[in-house]
Short mmCIF file of C-alpha atoms and ligand atoms in Angstrom, two decimals:
data_model
loop_
_atom_site.label_atom_id
_atom_site.label_comp_id
_atom_site.label_asym_id
_atom_site.label_seq_id
_atom_site.Cartn_x
_atom_site.Cartn_y
_atom_site.Cartn_z
CA MET C 292 236.94 63.10 97.52
CA HIS C 293 238.82 65.59 99.70
CA PHE C 294 241.65 64.60 101.81
CA ILE C 295 240.90 62.51 104.98
CA PRO C 296 243.62 62.84 107.50
CA TYR C 297 244.08 60.40 110.46
CA GLY C 298 243.05 62.91 113.05
CA LYS C 299 241.43 66.51 113.07
CA GLN C 300 239.95 69.03 115.35
CA TRP C 301 236.27 69.92 115.54
CA ILE C 302 235.75 73.71 116.04
CA ASP C 303 232.17 75.16 115.88
CA LYS C 304 230.64 78.65 116.14
CA ALA C 305 230.50 78.50 119.94
CA ASP C 306 234.22 77.80 120.16
CA ILE C 307 234.98 80.84 117.87
CA GLU C 308 232.64 83.19 119.89
CA ALA C 309 234.26 82.01 123.12
CA VAL C 310 237.68 83.04 121.86
CA VAL C 311 236.43 86.37 120.26
CA ARG C 312 234.90 87.29 123.65
CA ILE C 313 238.39 86.95 125.32
CA LEU C 314 239.98 88.99 122.63
CA HIS C 315 237.54 91.86 123.61
CA SER C 316 238.21 91.39 127.28
CA ASP C 317 240.92 92.81 129.68
CA TYR C 318 242.98 89.53 130.09
CA LEU C 319 244.43 87.72 127.17
CA THR C 320 246.45 85.62 129.69
CA THR C 321 246.41 84.67 133.28
CA GLY C 322 242.84 85.87 133.81
CA PRO C 323 239.69 84.23 135.00
CA LYS C 324 239.57 81.55 132.25
CA VAL C 325 242.82 79.64 133.30
CA GLN C 326 241.29 78.87 136.80
CA ALA C 327 237.88 78.11 135.36
CA PHE C 328 239.38 75.68 132.83
CA GLU C 329 241.57 74.03 135.42
CA LYS C 330 238.81 73.53 137.79
CA ALA C 331 236.48 72.15 134.98
CA MET C 332 239.25 69.78 133.80
CA ALA C 333 239.93 68.55 137.29
CA ALA C 334 236.26 67.89 137.73
CA TYR C 335 235.97 66.00 134.50
CA CYS C 336 238.90 63.79 135.14
CA GLY C 337 237.77 63.32 138.80
CA ALA C 338 241.20 64.70 140.12
CA LYS C 339 241.49 67.19 142.96
CA TYR C 340 243.82 69.56 140.98
CA CYS C 341 244.75 70.56 137.50
CA VAL C 342 247.40 72.73 136.20
CA ALA C 343 247.02 74.01 132.61
CA VAL C 344 250.25 74.49 130.66
CA SER C 345 251.51 75.37 127.24
CA ASN C 346 251.55 71.83 125.85
CA GLY C 347 251.54 68.20 126.76
CA THR C 348 255.35 68.09 126.61
CA ALA C 349 255.58 71.00 129.19
CA ALA C 350 253.18 68.98 131.40
CA LEU C 351 255.48 66.05 131.18
CA HIS C 352 258.36 68.07 131.94
CA LEU C 353 256.96 69.81 135.00
CA ALA C 354 255.66 66.62 136.37
CA SER C 355 258.88 64.91 135.96
CA LEU C 356 260.90 67.77 137.72
CA VAL C 357 258.43 67.35 140.70
CA LEU C 358 258.47 63.47 140.80
CA LEU C 359 262.07 62.47 139.73
CA ASN C 360 265.63 63.00 141.10
CA LYS C 361 268.64 62.98 139.00
CA GLY C 362 269.81 59.54 138.16
CA ASP C 363 266.47 57.80 138.97
CA LYS C 364 265.56 54.85 136.69
CA VAL C 365 262.20 55.11 135.30
CA LEU C 366 260.17 52.19 133.44
CA THR C 367 258.39 53.34 130.32
CA THR C 368 257.15 52.31 126.91
CA PRO C 369 258.80 52.42 123.59
CA ASN C 370 255.36 52.84 122.12
CA SER C 371 254.57 56.56 122.56
CA PHE C 372 255.29 59.84 121.33
CA LEU C 373 258.92 60.94 121.95
CA ALA C 374 257.98 63.42 124.65
CA THR C 375 257.07 60.70 127.34
CA ALA C 376 260.64 59.44 127.43
CA ASN C 377 262.31 62.80 126.65
CA ALA C 378 260.65 64.14 129.83
CA ILE C 379 262.59 61.59 131.89
CA LEU C 380 265.82 62.94 130.40
CA TYR C 381 264.85 66.51 130.93
CA ALA C 382 264.78 65.65 134.78
CA GLY C 383 268.24 64.06 134.52
CA ALA C 384 266.69 60.56 135.09
CA LYS C 385 267.13 57.43 133.10
CA PRO C 386 264.35 55.85 130.93
CA VAL C 387 264.29 51.98 130.96
CA PHE C 388 262.23 50.92 128.08
CA VAL C 389 260.01 47.73 128.65
CA ASP C 390 258.23 45.70 126.02
CA ILE C 391 254.46 46.26 125.27
CA ALA C 392 251.46 43.82 125.86
CA GLN C 393 249.14 42.73 122.99
CA ASP C 394 247.02 45.86 123.63
CA GLY C 395 249.90 48.28 122.84
CA ASN C 396 250.28 49.43 126.40
CA ILE C 397 253.41 48.75 128.41
CA ASP C 398 253.43 45.14 129.69
CA LEU C 399 252.88 45.72 133.59
CA SER C 400 253.70 42.06 134.31
CA LEU C 401 257.24 42.54 132.78
CA CYS C 402 257.43 45.84 134.85
CA GLU C 403 256.73 43.77 137.79
CA LYS C 404 259.47 41.22 136.99
CA ILE C 405 262.01 44.15 136.74
CA LEU C 406 260.79 45.69 139.93
CA GLN C 407 261.31 42.50 141.75
CA THR C 408 264.99 42.19 140.75
CA ASP C 409 265.91 46.01 140.54
CA ARG C 410 265.12 47.95 143.56
CA THR C 411 266.85 51.05 142.13
CA ILE C 412 263.73 51.70 139.87
CA LYS C 413 261.96 54.74 141.32
CA ALA C 414 259.09 55.44 138.84
CA LEU C 415 256.84 54.13 136.19
CA TYR C 416 255.56 56.12 133.26
CA PRO C 417 252.86 54.24 131.37
CA VAL C 418 250.96 55.54 128.44
CA ALA C 419 247.17 54.77 127.93
CA PHE C 420 248.07 54.03 124.29
CA SER C 421 245.41 54.85 121.70
CA GLY C 422 243.00 55.75 124.55
CA LYS C 423 242.82 52.42 126.30
CA MET C 424 242.98 52.55 130.02
CA ILE C 425 246.16 51.46 131.87
CA ASP C 426 245.30 48.45 134.03
CA GLN C 427 244.36 50.14 137.22
CA GLN C 428 244.41 47.13 139.63
CA LYS C 429 247.79 46.21 138.36
CA LEU C 430 249.13 49.81 138.85
CA LYS C 431 247.59 49.83 142.29
CA GLU C 432 249.47 46.61 143.24
CA LEU C 433 252.92 47.86 141.71
CA ARG C 434 252.66 51.19 143.74
CA GLU C 435 251.80 49.40 147.01
CA THR C 436 254.30 46.49 146.66
CA TYR C 437 257.32 48.36 145.16
CA GLY C 438 256.67 51.95 146.33
CA VAL C 439 257.25 53.28 142.71
CA LYS C 440 255.92 56.79 141.71
CA VAL C 441 253.57 56.66 138.87
CA LEU C 442 252.90 59.18 136.12
CA GLU C 443 250.20 58.28 133.79
CA ASP C 444 250.47 59.71 130.32
CA CYS C 445 246.79 60.18 129.38
CA ALA C 446 247.49 62.25 126.14
CA HIS C 447 245.52 59.68 124.19
CA ALA C 448 242.83 58.86 126.78
CA MET C 449 240.67 61.75 127.82
CA GLY C 450 237.29 60.44 129.01
CA ALA C 451 238.41 56.84 128.91
CA LYS C 452 237.13 54.67 131.89
CA GLU C 453 237.74 51.50 133.72
CA GLY C 454 234.73 50.75 135.97
CA ASP C 455 234.34 54.04 137.77
CA ILE C 456 237.82 55.17 137.31
CA THR C 457 238.30 57.99 134.70
CA ALA C 458 241.56 58.69 132.88
CA ALA C 459 243.71 61.26 134.55
CA SER C 460 241.91 60.92 137.85
CA CYS C 461 245.27 59.88 139.38
CA THR C 462 243.48 57.20 141.37
CA ASN C 463 246.51 55.03 141.20
CA SER C 464 249.28 57.53 140.28
CA GLU C 465 250.98 60.68 141.54
CA CYS C 466 250.26 62.70 138.34
CA SER C 467 248.57 62.33 134.97
CA ILE C 468 249.27 64.49 131.95
CA LEU C 469 246.97 65.42 128.99
CA SER C 470 247.56 67.11 125.71
CA PHE C 471 245.24 69.47 123.66
CA HIS C 472 247.02 69.31 120.51
CA PRO C 473 244.35 69.39 117.67
CA VAL C 474 244.64 65.72 116.94
CA LYS C 475 243.80 64.80 120.41
CA HIS C 476 240.26 64.49 122.03
CA MET C 477 239.83 68.26 122.43
CA THR C 478 241.97 71.18 121.62
CA THR C 479 243.27 74.57 122.71
CA GLY C 480 245.48 74.84 119.67
CA GLU C 481 248.57 73.89 121.63
CA GLY C 482 247.95 73.03 125.28
CA GLY C 483 248.31 70.59 128.18
CA ALA C 484 247.69 69.90 131.77
CA VAL C 485 248.84 68.00 134.77
CA THR C 486 246.35 66.39 137.07
CA THR C 487 247.11 65.24 140.59
CA ASN C 488 245.45 64.67 143.95
CA SER C 489 248.49 65.91 145.95
CA LYS C 490 248.39 69.61 147.31
CA GLU C 491 252.12 69.48 147.49
CA ILE C 492 252.79 68.36 143.94
CA TYR C 493 250.05 70.90 142.83
CA GLU C 494 251.87 73.80 144.42
CA LYS C 495 255.16 72.79 143.10
CA LEU C 496 253.78 72.58 139.60
CA LEU C 497 252.14 76.04 139.88
CA MET C 498 255.42 77.48 141.01
CA LEU C 499 257.56 75.76 138.08
CA ARG C 500 254.99 76.85 135.60
CA GLY C 501 255.75 80.56 136.45
CA HIS C 502 259.45 81.01 136.66
CA GLY C 503 259.74 79.30 140.10
CA MET C 504 258.25 82.50 141.52
CA ILE C 505 255.94 82.98 144.51
CA LYS C 506 254.06 86.02 145.66
CA THR C 507 252.13 85.96 149.02
CA SER C 508 249.87 88.31 150.81
CA LYS C 509 252.47 88.92 153.50
CA MET C 510 254.94 90.25 150.94
CA LYS C 511 255.20 94.02 150.21
CA PRO C 512 252.96 94.91 147.17
CA TRP C 513 256.09 94.94 144.70
CA GLU C 514 257.76 91.83 146.11
CA TYR C 515 258.13 88.35 144.69
CA GLU C 516 260.56 85.58 145.55
CA MET C 517 262.03 82.94 143.21
CA HIS C 518 262.37 79.50 144.85
CA ASP C 519 263.34 77.23 142.06
CA LEU C 520 264.53 77.39 138.53
CA GLY C 521 261.11 77.54 136.73
CA PHE C 522 259.69 78.23 133.35
CA ASN C 523 257.04 80.23 131.40
CA TYR C 524 254.77 77.38 130.51
CA ARG C 525 251.49 79.23 130.93
CA LEU C 526 248.34 78.52 128.85
CA THR C 527 246.58 81.76 127.80
CA ASP C 528 243.02 82.84 128.54
CA ILE C 529 242.38 82.75 124.93
CA GLN C 530 243.30 79.00 124.83
CA CYS C 531 241.48 78.26 128.12
CA ALA C 532 238.24 79.81 126.77
CA LEU C 533 238.54 77.59 123.81
CA GLY C 534 239.18 74.66 126.09
CA LEU C 535 236.19 75.28 128.23
CA SER C 536 233.97 75.47 125.03
CA GLN C 537 235.60 72.22 123.70
CA LEU C 538 235.13 70.48 127.02
CA GLU C 539 231.42 70.95 126.76
CA LYS C 540 231.34 68.82 123.62
CA LEU C 541 233.92 66.19 124.79
CA ASP C 542 231.42 63.56 125.81
CA ILE C 543 229.83 64.04 122.11
CA PHE C 544 233.21 63.68 120.57
CA ILE C 545 234.00 60.58 122.47
CA LYS C 546 230.68 59.02 121.68
CA ARG C 547 231.27 59.43 117.96
CA ARG C 548 234.87 58.05 118.19
CA ILE C 549 233.56 54.84 119.94
CA ALA C 550 230.73 54.57 117.27
CA LEU C 551 233.40 54.84 114.54
CA ALA C 552 235.51 52.24 116.28
CA LYS C 553 232.65 49.82 116.53
CA GLN C 554 231.94 50.36 112.84
CA TYR C 555 235.64 49.66 111.92
CA ASP C 556 235.55 46.44 114.27
CA GLU C 557 232.59 45.05 112.31
CA ALA C 558 234.05 45.82 108.94
CA PHE C 559 237.33 44.05 109.96
CA SER C 560 235.90 41.04 111.73
CA GLY C 561 237.29 37.74 110.21
CA THR C 562 239.53 39.66 107.57
CA MET C 563 243.31 40.09 107.22
CA VAL C 564 242.91 43.51 108.97
CA LYS C 565 243.27 42.93 112.71
CA PRO C 566 242.22 45.67 115.17
CA LEU C 567 244.75 46.16 117.91
CA TYR C 568 241.71 45.47 120.20
CA THR C 569 237.92 45.45 119.57
CA TYR C 570 235.61 47.55 121.65
CA ASN C 571 235.85 46.67 125.27
CA GLY C 572 234.42 49.72 127.13
CA LYS C 573 237.87 50.90 128.23
CA SER C 574 239.03 53.00 125.43
CA SER C 575 238.12 56.59 124.24
CA TYR C 576 239.79 55.92 120.90
CA HIS C 577 242.22 58.69 120.17
CA LEU C 578 243.46 56.18 117.63
CA TYR C 579 242.17 53.24 115.82
CA VAL C 580 245.13 51.11 115.21
CA VAL C 581 245.03 47.83 113.05
CA GLN C 582 247.66 45.22 112.28
CA VAL C 583 248.26 43.49 108.87
CA ASP C 584 250.76 40.71 108.25
CA PHE C 585 252.50 42.31 105.41
CA GLY C 586 254.49 39.04 104.77
CA GLN C 587 251.26 37.49 103.61
CA CYS C 588 250.33 40.47 101.49
CA SER C 589 251.09 41.44 97.93
CA ILE C 590 252.20 44.97 99.04
CA SER C 591 254.50 46.50 101.53
CA LYS C 592 253.54 48.96 104.21
CA GLU C 593 255.30 51.62 102.42
CA GLU C 594 253.27 51.00 99.29
CA LEU C 595 250.12 50.93 101.29
CA PHE C 596 250.74 54.58 102.82
CA VAL C 597 251.65 55.78 99.25
CA LYS C 598 248.62 54.27 97.49
CA MET C 599 246.27 55.29 100.28
CA LYS C 600 247.48 58.77 100.20
CA ALA C 601 247.06 58.85 96.33
CA LYS C 602 243.41 58.02 97.26
CA GLN C 603 243.13 60.82 99.70
CA ILE C 604 243.44 58.92 102.79
CA GLY C 605 246.14 59.78 105.44
CA LEU C 606 247.49 56.81 107.29
CA GLN C 607 249.87 57.31 110.35
CA LEU C 608 252.12 54.97 112.30
CA HIS C 609 252.08 54.97 116.11
CA TYR C 610 254.74 54.63 116.98
CA ILE C 611 258.29 54.16 115.85
CA PRO C 612 259.93 52.62 119.01
CA ILE C 613 261.50 55.56 121.01
CA ASN C 614 264.44 53.52 122.05
CA LYS C 615 265.44 53.05 118.40
CA GLN C 616 265.63 56.76 117.53
CA PRO C 617 269.10 57.92 116.58
CA TYR C 618 269.31 60.18 119.62
CA TYR C 619 268.54 57.30 121.96
CA ARG C 620 270.92 54.95 120.22
CA SER C 621 273.50 57.57 120.72
CA LEU C 622 272.81 57.22 124.48
CA GLY C 623 273.27 53.41 124.20
CA TYR C 624 269.62 52.55 123.85
CA GLY C 625 268.01 50.40 121.11
CA LYS C 626 269.24 46.92 121.87
CA GLU C 627 266.47 46.05 124.47
CA THR C 628 264.60 42.85 123.96
CA THR C 629 261.22 43.79 122.79
CA PRO C 630 259.67 41.14 120.66
CA VAL C 631 256.09 42.23 120.99
CA MET C 632 256.95 45.81 120.06
CA ASP C 633 259.10 44.64 117.18
CA GLN C 634 256.37 42.72 115.57
CA TYR C 635 253.73 45.32 116.44
CA TYR C 636 255.89 47.96 114.63
CA GLU C 637 256.07 45.68 111.52
CA GLN C 638 252.42 45.20 111.29
CA CYS C 639 250.64 48.38 112.73
CA PHE C 640 249.13 51.40 111.31
CA SER C 641 246.34 53.92 112.31
CA LEU C 642 243.33 54.62 110.32
CA PRO C 643 241.42 57.98 110.21
CA MET C 644 239.70 58.44 113.56
CA PHE C 645 238.13 61.83 114.56
CA PRO C 646 234.57 62.80 115.46
CA LYS C 647 233.92 64.78 112.18
CA LEU C 648 234.49 61.60 110.08
CA THR C 649 231.27 60.79 108.48
CA ASP C 650 229.84 57.19 107.93
CA CYS C 651 230.33 57.78 104.25
CA GLU C 652 233.98 58.73 104.65
CA GLN C 653 234.65 55.87 106.85
CA LYS C 654 233.00 53.34 104.29
CA TYR C 655 235.34 54.94 101.62
CA VAL C 656 238.38 54.25 103.84
CA ILE C 657 237.50 50.75 104.63
CA MET C 658 236.63 50.05 100.97
CA THR C 659 239.88 51.66 99.63
CA LEU C 660 241.98 49.95 102.28
CA PHE C 661 240.70 46.41 101.18
CA GLU C 662 241.06 47.47 97.43
CA VAL C 663 244.69 48.44 97.86
CA LEU C 664 245.65 45.45 100.15
CA HIS C 665 244.39 43.05 97.64
CA GLY C 666 246.23 44.83 94.80
C1 LIG P 795 250.66 64.36 121.98
C2 LIG P 795 251.34 63.56 123.06
C3 LIG P 795 252.19 64.11 124.02
C4 LIG P 795 252.72 65.60 123.86
O1 LIG P 795 251.74 66.40 123.82
P1 LIG P 795 251.98 67.87 123.06
O2 LIG P 795 250.92 68.71 123.52
O3 LIG P 795 252.03 67.64 121.59
O4 LIG P 795 253.30 68.47 123.64
C5 LIG P 795 252.75 63.29 125.03
N1 LIG P 795 252.55 62.06 125.06
C6 LIG P 795 251.71 61.48 124.12
C7 LIG P 795 251.40 59.94 124.25
C8 LIG P 795 251.05 62.20 123.11
O5 LIG P 795 250.38 61.57 122.26
#
């Protein structure tokens, strides 16, 4: 058996040909493919605007510069990749870590309690963890009642739906962000995007992506003006061509992820391996997370990871609580009361989940997991 990682891209001949065509063309970057990709991505998500950027972290950075002011307090989750909270710091704002609910997403009821008592909180950064939609009704209520700005981190959730609301449509948020890292739903190598329905936010994002610079038809041919301290966070035409080609297969990728999730659900039903949630129609399954009570087990989580790796299976852990990272501890974080996150962190791990995973490989993963857990 060859090594089975927890996540992996799917690149086919059409993707390779799309990239090669750009290499033969006039524009390697900032050509026609960027706008075509942005348009297709906005349409897929059901948002008015999309700005493609160099990675998901850059997307979080730019969106945070547009949405936040220095010193703003922002509610966010400890259960995410570092970049979600880091972006709040990039903008000179202050993350406030809130415990998670049983599904791994930030506990929005707890957020509401905090919003009731602390009117200095200006924004909310939830993450659609593992691909499960953030509760849209609750988001709507929080925005309407408390006037907080919302950025949805949808890096895990492309194509997820709740009713007729698609992830990153920004139906109940100012902005959403996506990542096109190879382990995510579709890839551009590195890449990311911000979606929004606000023209004003869209224009600020475009300016910040390109050095804070603007050029209008009224200016002299050589003129450009810098209006803000921006960056070079452009995505290339090479990458956008790959993205367009991947986007055509996205629904097939997601269908396969859901089929694999249902098969895992079935295999673990009534066993010591507890899925974070079973299929509920609201997840596009970037991750398949399970929980095991290692207190009731003959091996530790560390031993499980080592033994599975020896059998060619890559497990991962999503996530180490961000607020407990040494850097965050150095800023005074890490002592928040987060009992659900603490227990979740003890018990959770992620199993291989990617569209190229075959039924045969998945059966091997399941069989090996039980074998190793039962010593
Ligand atoms: C991957 C990821 C990001 C960052 O995306 P990059 O493209 O790797 O910069 C942000 N948030 C979450 C939840 C992610 O999983």
